[in-house]
Structures are given as structure tokens and as C-alpha cells.
PDB file of C-alpha atoms in Angstrom:
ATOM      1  CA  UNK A  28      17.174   9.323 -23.296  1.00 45.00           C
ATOM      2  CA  UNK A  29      16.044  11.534 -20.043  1.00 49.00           C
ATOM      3  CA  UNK A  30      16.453  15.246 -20.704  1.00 61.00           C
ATOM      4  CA  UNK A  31      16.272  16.260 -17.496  1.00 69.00           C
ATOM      5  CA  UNK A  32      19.217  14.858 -14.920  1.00 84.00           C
ATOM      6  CA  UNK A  33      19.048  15.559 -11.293  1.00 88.00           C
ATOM      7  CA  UNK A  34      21.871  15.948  -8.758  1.00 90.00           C
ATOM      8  CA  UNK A  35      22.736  14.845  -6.158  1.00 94.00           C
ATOM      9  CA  UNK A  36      20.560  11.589  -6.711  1.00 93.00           C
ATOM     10  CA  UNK A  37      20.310  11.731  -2.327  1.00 95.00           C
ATOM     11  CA  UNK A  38      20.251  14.697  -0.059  1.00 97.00           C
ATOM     12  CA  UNK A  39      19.896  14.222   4.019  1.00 97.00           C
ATOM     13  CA  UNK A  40      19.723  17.448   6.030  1.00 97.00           C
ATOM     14  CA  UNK A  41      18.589  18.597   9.499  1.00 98.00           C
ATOM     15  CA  UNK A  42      15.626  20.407   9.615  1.00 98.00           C
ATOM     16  CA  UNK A  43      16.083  24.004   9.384  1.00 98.00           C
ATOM     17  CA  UNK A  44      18.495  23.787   7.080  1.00 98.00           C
ATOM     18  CA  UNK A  45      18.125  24.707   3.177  1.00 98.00           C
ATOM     19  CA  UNK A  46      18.189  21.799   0.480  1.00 98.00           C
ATOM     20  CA  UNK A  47      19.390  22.510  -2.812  1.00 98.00           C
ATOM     21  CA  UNK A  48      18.611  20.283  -5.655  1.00 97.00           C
ATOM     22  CA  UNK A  49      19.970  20.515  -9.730  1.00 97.00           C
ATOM     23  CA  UNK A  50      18.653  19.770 -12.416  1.00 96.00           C
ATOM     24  CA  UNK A  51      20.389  19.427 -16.110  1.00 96.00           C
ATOM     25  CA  UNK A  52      18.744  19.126 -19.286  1.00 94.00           C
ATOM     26  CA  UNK A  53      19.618  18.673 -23.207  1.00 92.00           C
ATOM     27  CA  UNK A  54      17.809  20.724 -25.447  1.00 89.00           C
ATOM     28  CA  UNK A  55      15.896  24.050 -25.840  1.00 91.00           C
ATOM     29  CA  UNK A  56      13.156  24.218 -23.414  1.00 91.00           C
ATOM     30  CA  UNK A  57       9.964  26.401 -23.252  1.00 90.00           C
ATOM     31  CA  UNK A  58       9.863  25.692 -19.654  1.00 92.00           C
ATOM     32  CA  UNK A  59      11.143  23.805 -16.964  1.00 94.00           C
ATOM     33  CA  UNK A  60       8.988  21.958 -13.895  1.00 95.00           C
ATOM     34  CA  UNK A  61       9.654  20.598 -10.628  1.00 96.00           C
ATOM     35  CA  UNK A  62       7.078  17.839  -8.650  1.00 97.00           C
ATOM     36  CA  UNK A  63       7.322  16.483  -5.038  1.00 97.00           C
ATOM     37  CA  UNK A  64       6.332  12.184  -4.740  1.00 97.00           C
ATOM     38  CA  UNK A  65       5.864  10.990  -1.385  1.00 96.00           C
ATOM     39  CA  UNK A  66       6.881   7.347  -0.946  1.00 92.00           C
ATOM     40  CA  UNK A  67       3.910   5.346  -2.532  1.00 88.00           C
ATOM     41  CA  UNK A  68       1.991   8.454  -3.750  1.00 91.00           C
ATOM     42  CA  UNK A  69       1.675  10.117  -7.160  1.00 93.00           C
ATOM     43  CA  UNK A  70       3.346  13.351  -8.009  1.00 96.00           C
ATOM     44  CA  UNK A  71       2.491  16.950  -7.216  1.00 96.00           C
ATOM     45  CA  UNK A  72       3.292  20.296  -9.168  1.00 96.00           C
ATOM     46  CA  UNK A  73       5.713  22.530  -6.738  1.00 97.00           C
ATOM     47  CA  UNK A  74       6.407  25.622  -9.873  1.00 96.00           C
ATOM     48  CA  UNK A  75       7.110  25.979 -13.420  1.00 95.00           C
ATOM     49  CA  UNK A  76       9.135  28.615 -14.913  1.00 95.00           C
ATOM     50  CA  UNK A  77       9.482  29.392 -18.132  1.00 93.00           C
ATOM     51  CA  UNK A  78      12.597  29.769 -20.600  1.00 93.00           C
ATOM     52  CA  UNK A  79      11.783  34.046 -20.674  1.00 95.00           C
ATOM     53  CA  UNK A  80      12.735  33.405 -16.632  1.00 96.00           C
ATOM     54  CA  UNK A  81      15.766  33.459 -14.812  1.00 98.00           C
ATOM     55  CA  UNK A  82      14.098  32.932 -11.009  1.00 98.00           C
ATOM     56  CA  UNK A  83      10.730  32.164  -9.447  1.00 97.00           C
ATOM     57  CA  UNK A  84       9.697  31.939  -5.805  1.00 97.00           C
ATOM     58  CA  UNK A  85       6.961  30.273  -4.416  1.00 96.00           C
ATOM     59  CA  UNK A  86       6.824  29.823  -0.396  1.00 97.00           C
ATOM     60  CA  UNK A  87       9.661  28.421   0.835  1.00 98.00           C
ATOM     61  CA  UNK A  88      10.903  27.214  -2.844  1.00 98.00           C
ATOM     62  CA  UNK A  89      13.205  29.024  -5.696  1.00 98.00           C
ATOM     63  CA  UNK A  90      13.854  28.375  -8.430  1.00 98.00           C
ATOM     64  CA  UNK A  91      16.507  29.523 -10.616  1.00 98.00           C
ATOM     65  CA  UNK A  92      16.815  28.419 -14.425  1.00 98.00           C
ATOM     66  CA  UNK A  93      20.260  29.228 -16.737  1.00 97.00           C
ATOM     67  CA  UNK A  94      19.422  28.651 -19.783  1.00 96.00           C
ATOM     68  CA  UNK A  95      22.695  29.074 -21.147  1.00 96.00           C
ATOM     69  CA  UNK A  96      23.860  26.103 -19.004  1.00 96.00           C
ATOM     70  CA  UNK A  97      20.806  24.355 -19.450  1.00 96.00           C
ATOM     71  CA  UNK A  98      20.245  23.999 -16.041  1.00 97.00           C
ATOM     72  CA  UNK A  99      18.360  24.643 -12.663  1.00 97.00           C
ATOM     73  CA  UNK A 100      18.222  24.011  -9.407  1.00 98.00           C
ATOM     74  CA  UNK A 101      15.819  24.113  -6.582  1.00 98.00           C
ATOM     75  CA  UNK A 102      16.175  25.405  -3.506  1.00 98.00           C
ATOM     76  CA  UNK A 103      13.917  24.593   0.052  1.00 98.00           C
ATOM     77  CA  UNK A 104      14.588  27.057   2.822  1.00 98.00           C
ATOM     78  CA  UNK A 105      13.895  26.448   6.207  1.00 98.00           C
ATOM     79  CA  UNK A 106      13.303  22.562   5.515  1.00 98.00           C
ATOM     80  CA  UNK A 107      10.837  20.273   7.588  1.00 97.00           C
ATOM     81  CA  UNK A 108      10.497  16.950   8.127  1.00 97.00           C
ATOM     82  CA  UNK A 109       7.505  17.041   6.084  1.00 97.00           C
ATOM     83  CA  UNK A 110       9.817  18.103   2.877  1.00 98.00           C
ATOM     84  CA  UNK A 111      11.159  14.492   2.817  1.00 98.00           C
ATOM     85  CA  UNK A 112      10.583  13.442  -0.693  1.00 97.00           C
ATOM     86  CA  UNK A 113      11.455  12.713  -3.430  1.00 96.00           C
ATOM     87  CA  UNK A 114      11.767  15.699  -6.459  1.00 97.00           C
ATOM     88  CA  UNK A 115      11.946  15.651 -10.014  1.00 96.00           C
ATOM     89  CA  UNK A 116      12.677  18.108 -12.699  1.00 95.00           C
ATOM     90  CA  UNK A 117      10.755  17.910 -15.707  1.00 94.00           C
ATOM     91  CA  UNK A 118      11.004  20.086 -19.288  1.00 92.00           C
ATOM     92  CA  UNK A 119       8.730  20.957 -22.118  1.00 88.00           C
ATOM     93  CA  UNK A 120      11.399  21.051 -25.096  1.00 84.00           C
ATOM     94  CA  UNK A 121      10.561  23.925 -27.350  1.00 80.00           C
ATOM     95  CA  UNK A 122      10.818  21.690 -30.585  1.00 73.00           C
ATOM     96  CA  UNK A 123       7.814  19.016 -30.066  1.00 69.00           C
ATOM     97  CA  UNK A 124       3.894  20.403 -30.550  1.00 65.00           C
ATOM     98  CA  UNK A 125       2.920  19.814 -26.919  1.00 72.00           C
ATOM     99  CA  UNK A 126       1.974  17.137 -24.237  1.00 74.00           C
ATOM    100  CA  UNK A 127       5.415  16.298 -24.186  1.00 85.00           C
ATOM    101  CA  UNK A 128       6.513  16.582 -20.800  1.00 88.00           C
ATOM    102  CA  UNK A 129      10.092  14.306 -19.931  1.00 90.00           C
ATOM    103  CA  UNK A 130      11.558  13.807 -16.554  1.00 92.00           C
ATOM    104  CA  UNK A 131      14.797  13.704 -14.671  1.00 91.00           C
ATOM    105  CA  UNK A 132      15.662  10.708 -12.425  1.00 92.00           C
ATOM    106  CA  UNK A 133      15.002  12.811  -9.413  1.00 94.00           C
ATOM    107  CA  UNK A 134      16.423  13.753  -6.156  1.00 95.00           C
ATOM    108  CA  UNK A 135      15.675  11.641  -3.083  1.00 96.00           C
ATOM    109  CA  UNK A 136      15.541  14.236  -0.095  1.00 98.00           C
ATOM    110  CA  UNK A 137      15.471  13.571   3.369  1.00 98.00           C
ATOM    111  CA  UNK A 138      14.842  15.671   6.408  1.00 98.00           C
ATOM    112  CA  UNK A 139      15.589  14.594   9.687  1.00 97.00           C
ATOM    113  CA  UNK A 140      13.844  16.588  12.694  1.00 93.00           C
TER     114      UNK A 140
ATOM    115  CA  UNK B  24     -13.339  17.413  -8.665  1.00 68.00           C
ATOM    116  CA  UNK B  25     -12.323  13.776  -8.242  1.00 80.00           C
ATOM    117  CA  UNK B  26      -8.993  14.786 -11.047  1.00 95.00           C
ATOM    118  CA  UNK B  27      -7.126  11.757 -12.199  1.00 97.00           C
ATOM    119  CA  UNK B  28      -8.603   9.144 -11.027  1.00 97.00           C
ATOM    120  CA  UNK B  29      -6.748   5.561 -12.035  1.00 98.00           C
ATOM    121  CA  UNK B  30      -8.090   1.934 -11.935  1.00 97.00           C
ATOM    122  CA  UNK B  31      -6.957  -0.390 -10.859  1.00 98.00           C
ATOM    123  CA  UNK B  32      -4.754   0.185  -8.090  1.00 97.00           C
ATOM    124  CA  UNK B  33      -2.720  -3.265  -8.159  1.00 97.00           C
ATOM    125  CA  UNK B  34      -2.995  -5.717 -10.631  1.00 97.00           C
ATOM    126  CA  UNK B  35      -0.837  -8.627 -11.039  1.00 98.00           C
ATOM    127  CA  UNK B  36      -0.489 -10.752 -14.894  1.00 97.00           C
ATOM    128  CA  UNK B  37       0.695 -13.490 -16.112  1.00 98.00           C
ATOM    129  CA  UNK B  38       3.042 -13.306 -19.249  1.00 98.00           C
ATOM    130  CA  UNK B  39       1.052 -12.763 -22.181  1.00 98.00           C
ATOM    131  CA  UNK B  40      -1.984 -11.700 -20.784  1.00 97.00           C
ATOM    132  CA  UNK B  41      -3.651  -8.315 -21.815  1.00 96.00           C
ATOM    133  CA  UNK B  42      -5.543  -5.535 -19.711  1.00 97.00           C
ATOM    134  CA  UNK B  43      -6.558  -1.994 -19.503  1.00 98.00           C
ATOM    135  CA  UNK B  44      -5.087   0.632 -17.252  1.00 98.00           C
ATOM    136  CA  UNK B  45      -8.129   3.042 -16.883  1.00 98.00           C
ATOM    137  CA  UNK B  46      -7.369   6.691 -16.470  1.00 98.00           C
ATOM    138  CA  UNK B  47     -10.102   9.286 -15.956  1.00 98.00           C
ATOM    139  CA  UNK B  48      -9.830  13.323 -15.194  1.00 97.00           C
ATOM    140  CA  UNK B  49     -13.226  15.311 -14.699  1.00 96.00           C
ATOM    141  CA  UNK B  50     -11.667  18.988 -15.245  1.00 95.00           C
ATOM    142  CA  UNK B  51     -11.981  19.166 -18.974  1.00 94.00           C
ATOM    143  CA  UNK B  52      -8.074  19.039 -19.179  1.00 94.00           C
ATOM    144  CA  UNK B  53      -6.613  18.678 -23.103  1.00 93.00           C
ATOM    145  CA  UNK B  54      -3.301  17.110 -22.376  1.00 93.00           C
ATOM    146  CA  UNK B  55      -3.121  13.786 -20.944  1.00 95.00           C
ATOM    147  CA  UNK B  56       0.155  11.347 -20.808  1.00 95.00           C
ATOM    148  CA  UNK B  57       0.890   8.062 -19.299  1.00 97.00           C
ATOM    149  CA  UNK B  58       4.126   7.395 -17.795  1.00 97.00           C
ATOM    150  CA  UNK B  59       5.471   4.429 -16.057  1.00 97.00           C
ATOM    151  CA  UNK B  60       8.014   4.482 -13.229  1.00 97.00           C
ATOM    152  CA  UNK B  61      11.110   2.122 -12.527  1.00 94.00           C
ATOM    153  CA  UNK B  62      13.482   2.248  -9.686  1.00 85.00           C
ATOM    154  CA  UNK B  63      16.413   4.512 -10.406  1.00 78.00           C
ATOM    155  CA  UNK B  64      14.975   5.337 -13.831  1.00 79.00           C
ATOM    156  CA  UNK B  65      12.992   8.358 -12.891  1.00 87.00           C
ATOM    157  CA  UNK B  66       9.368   8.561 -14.750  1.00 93.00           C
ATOM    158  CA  UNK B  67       9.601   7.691 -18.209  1.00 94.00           C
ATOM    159  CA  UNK B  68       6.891   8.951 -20.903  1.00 94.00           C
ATOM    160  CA  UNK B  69       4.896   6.012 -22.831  1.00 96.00           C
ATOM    161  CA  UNK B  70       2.341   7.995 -24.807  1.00 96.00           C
ATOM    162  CA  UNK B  71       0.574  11.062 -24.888  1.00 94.00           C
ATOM    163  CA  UNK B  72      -2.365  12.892 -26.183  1.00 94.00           C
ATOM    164  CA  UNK B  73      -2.933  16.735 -27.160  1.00 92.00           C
ATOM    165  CA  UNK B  74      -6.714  15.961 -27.200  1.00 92.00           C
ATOM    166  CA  UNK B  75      -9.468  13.482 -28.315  1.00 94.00           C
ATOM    167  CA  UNK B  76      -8.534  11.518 -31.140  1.00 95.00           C
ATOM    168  CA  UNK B  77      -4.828  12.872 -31.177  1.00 94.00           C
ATOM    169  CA  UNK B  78      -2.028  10.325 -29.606  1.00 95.00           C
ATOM    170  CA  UNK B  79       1.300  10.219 -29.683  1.00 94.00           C
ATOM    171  CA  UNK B  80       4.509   8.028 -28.677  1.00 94.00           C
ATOM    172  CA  UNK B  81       6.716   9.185 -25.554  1.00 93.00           C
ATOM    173  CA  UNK B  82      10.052   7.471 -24.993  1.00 92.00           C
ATOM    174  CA  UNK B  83       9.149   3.824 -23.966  1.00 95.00           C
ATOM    175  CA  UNK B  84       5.963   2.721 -26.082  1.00 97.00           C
ATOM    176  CA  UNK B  85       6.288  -0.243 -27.053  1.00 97.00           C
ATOM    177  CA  UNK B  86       3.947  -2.791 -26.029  1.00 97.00           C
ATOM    178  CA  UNK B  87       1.456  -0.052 -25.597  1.00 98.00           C
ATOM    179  CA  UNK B  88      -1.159   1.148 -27.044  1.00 98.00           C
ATOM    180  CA  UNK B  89      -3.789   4.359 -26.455  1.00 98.00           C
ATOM    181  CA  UNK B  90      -6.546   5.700 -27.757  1.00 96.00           C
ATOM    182  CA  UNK B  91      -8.095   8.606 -26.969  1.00 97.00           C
ATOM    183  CA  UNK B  92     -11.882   9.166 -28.107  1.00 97.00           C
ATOM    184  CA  UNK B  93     -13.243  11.705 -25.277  1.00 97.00           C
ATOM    185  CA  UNK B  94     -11.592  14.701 -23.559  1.00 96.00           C
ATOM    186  CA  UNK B  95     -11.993  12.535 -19.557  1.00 97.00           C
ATOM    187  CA  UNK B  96     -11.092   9.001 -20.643  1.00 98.00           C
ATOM    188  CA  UNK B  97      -7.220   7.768 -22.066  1.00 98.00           C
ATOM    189  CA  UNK B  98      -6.816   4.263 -21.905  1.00 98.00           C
ATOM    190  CA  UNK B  99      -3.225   1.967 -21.708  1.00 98.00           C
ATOM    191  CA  UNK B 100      -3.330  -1.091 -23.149  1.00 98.00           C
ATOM    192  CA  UNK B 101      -0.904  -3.936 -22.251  1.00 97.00           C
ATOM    193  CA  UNK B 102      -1.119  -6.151 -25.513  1.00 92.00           C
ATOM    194  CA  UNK B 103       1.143  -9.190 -24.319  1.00 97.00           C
ATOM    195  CA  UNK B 104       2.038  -8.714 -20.500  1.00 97.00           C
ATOM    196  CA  UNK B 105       5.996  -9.105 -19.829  1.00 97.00           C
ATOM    197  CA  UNK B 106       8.105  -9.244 -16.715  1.00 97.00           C
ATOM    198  CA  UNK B 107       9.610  -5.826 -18.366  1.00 96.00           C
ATOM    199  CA  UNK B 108       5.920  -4.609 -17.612  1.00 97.00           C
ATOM    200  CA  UNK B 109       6.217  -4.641 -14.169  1.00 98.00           C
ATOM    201  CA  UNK B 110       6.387  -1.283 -12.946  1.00 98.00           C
ATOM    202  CA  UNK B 111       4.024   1.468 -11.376  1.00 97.00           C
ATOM    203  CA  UNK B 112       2.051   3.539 -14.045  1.00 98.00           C
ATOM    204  CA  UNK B 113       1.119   7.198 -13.779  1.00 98.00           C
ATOM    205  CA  UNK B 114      -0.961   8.796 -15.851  1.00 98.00           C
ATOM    206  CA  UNK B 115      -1.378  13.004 -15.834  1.00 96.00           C
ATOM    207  CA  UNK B 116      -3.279  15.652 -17.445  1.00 95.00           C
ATOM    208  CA  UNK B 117      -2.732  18.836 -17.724  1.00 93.00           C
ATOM    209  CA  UNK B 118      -5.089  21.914 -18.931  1.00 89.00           C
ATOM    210  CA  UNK B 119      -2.897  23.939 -21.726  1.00 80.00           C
ATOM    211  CA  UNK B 120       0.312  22.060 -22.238  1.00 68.00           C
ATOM    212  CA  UNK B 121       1.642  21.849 -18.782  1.00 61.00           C
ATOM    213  CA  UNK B 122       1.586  25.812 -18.700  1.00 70.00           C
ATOM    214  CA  UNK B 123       0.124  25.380 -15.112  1.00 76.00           C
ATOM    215  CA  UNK B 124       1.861  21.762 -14.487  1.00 90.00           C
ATOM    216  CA  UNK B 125       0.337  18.309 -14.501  1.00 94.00           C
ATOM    217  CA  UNK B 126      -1.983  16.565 -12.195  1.00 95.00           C
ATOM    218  CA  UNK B 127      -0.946  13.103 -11.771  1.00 96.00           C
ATOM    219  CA  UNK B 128      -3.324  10.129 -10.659  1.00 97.00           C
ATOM    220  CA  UNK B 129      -2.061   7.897  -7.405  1.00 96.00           C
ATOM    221  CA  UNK B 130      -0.839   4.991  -9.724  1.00 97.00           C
ATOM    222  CA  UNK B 131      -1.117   1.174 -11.051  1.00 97.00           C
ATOM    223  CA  UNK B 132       1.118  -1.182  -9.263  1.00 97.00           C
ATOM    224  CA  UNK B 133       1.656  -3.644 -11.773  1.00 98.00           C
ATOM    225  CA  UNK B 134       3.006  -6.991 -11.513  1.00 98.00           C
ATOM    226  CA  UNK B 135       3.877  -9.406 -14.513  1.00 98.00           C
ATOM    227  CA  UNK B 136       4.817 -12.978 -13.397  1.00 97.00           C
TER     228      UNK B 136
END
């Protein structure tokens, strides 16, 4: 099974607006990913923050993980059309030796300008 | 850098054929996985490798095989194509256990008739 579950599964905003994406997982992580796949492309490394972390900012993205929840979410401020995307969380579980590296189902965003 | 570079880019079977997904990444990167990706499933992990001549399964491996005999190359093998086969394969590496996240070839539409 999938440790990482996204939520909502679809997001449509106006541009400008901030986009907020979740992401729950099962077990212990050592840390906690999110990618970006543009229709028909491979996927793209936004930020990873690890379980010692409680928020990370890059750019226009935070982060935020809880890992007593075993959760995090995502957030895009000041969206653009050029956001729309689809976004995926993905966790290193603190139990396996490595190279392990599961994702969610991901969060279809779209941005309309 | 070239990074992950994947051959071929399409490929249709027939059922029970075999074939080779190539995957190739020119920046001396340790980790290297292969995932495949299904509508509404997300990206699911089929094997993975902490370095040459070290494989292991993901979540989905059967009716796959790797190997893994230099740091650039990590093969998939399809052993007897199936309609369950058809997908679109990724494969990533990454340079220290996705510490600084994956980079992810542009994919293998595959299609088994």
C-alpha cells in the first residue's frame, strides 16, 4: 500500500490565490518530499524536509510537516497559471536501508488566469 | 549533464513478448529506482538499487526484473509482456538517498496489446 495520501485529489483556483495541498502518510519517516509533473512530463523535486523539521520555505512554497499526525501539506502563494500541475508527496520511511522512496496519489492542481 | 536519460520513449508489445527499458544518469548518482505510473494510482515503486550490484523490490515487482552492474546504467526487464504492463515507466536517481530529492527521466509509454 501507498504511504503517502494526498488531499484533495483536485484543486482549481484563480490565479493569485494560494493552493494548499495535504499529504498523509503511515509510518515513521526520515523525511518527507514533494514533486511537480506537468501533463506528459516526468517529475521535478519542489523541497524535502526532514522528520527534525516542522516548516521549510522555498520561493513561493511551504511546507509544513506534523509528525505527530503524520502529515503535511503544501502550500503555493501567489499561484500562476504556470503552477498547474499535478503534485505528489513522497516519504523515505525511517525503517528500510535507503533508495526507498514511496509516493502519494497526488494532487491535480489547476490555475486559471 | 544529460541526467536520466530513458529509452525508448514509446514502445508498444504484444502479450508475451520481452524488452528492455534502458535508463541512464551521467552524475555519478548511487540511488536509482524505477517506478511505473497508472491513472489514479499515483507512482508506484517496482525496484530499486542502493548502488552497483545491490537491487531491491519496491511495491509492484513482479514481472520485473533489474540488475544493476555500473553506477550510470539500471535496466527493467519485462519478462512476459501483459496488458497489466501497460503503463508509463519512470525511472530516478538520486545522489545520497533522496537527501537532495530525485531526478526523474521523461518516461516509457508502454503499450501491451
Amino acid at each position: 500500500s501507498q504511504q503517502g495520501e494526498e488531499d484533495p485529489q483536485a484543486l482549481s483556483i484563480q490565479e493569485g490565490e494560494n493552493a494548499t495541498m495535504n499529504c498523509s502518510y503511515k509510518t515513521s519517516i526520515n523525511n518527507l518530499q514533494w514533486y511537480r509533473q506537468n501533463s506528459g512530463r516526468g517529475l521535478v523535486h519542489l523541497i524535502l524536509i526532514r522528520s527534525n523539521e516542522r516548516e521549510k520555505h522555498s520561493g513561493r512554497l511551504r511546507v509544513t510537516l506534523d509528525t505527530s499526525k503524520k502529515s503535511s501539506s503544501l502550500l503555493i502563494t501567489a499561484s500562476r497559471a504556470a503552477d498547474t500541475a499535478s503534485y505528489f508527496c513522497a516519504t523515505r520511511a525511517v525503517y528500510n536501508q535507503g533508495g526507498k522512496l514511496i509516493f502519494g496519489q497526488g494532487t491535480e492542481l489547476s490555475v486559471k488566469p | 549533464n544529460a541526467g536520466v536519460t530513458q529509452t525508448p520513449k514509446f514502445q508498444v508489445l504484444k502479450t508475451g513478448q520481452s524488452m528492455t527499458l534502458q535508463c541512464a544518469q551521467d552524475m555519478n548518482h548511487e540511488y536509482m529506482s524505477w517506478y511505473r505510473q497508472d491513472p489514479g494510482m499515483g507512482l508506484r515503486l517496482i525496484h530499486y538499487s542502493v548502488g552497483a550490484g545491490i537491487t531491491d523490490q519496491g511495491e509492484v515487482p513482479n514481472g520485473y526484473n533489474v540488475s544493476r552492474s555500473t553506477t550510470e546504467d539500471f535496466p527493467l526487464r519485462l519478462l512476459s509482456a501483459a496488458p497489466s504492463q501497460t503503463s508509463v515507466y519512470f525511472c530516478a536517481s538520486s545522489y545520497n538517498d533522496g537527501q537532495g530529492g530525485y531526478t526523474f527521466g521523461s518516461g516509457t509509454r508502454l503499450t501491451v496489446v
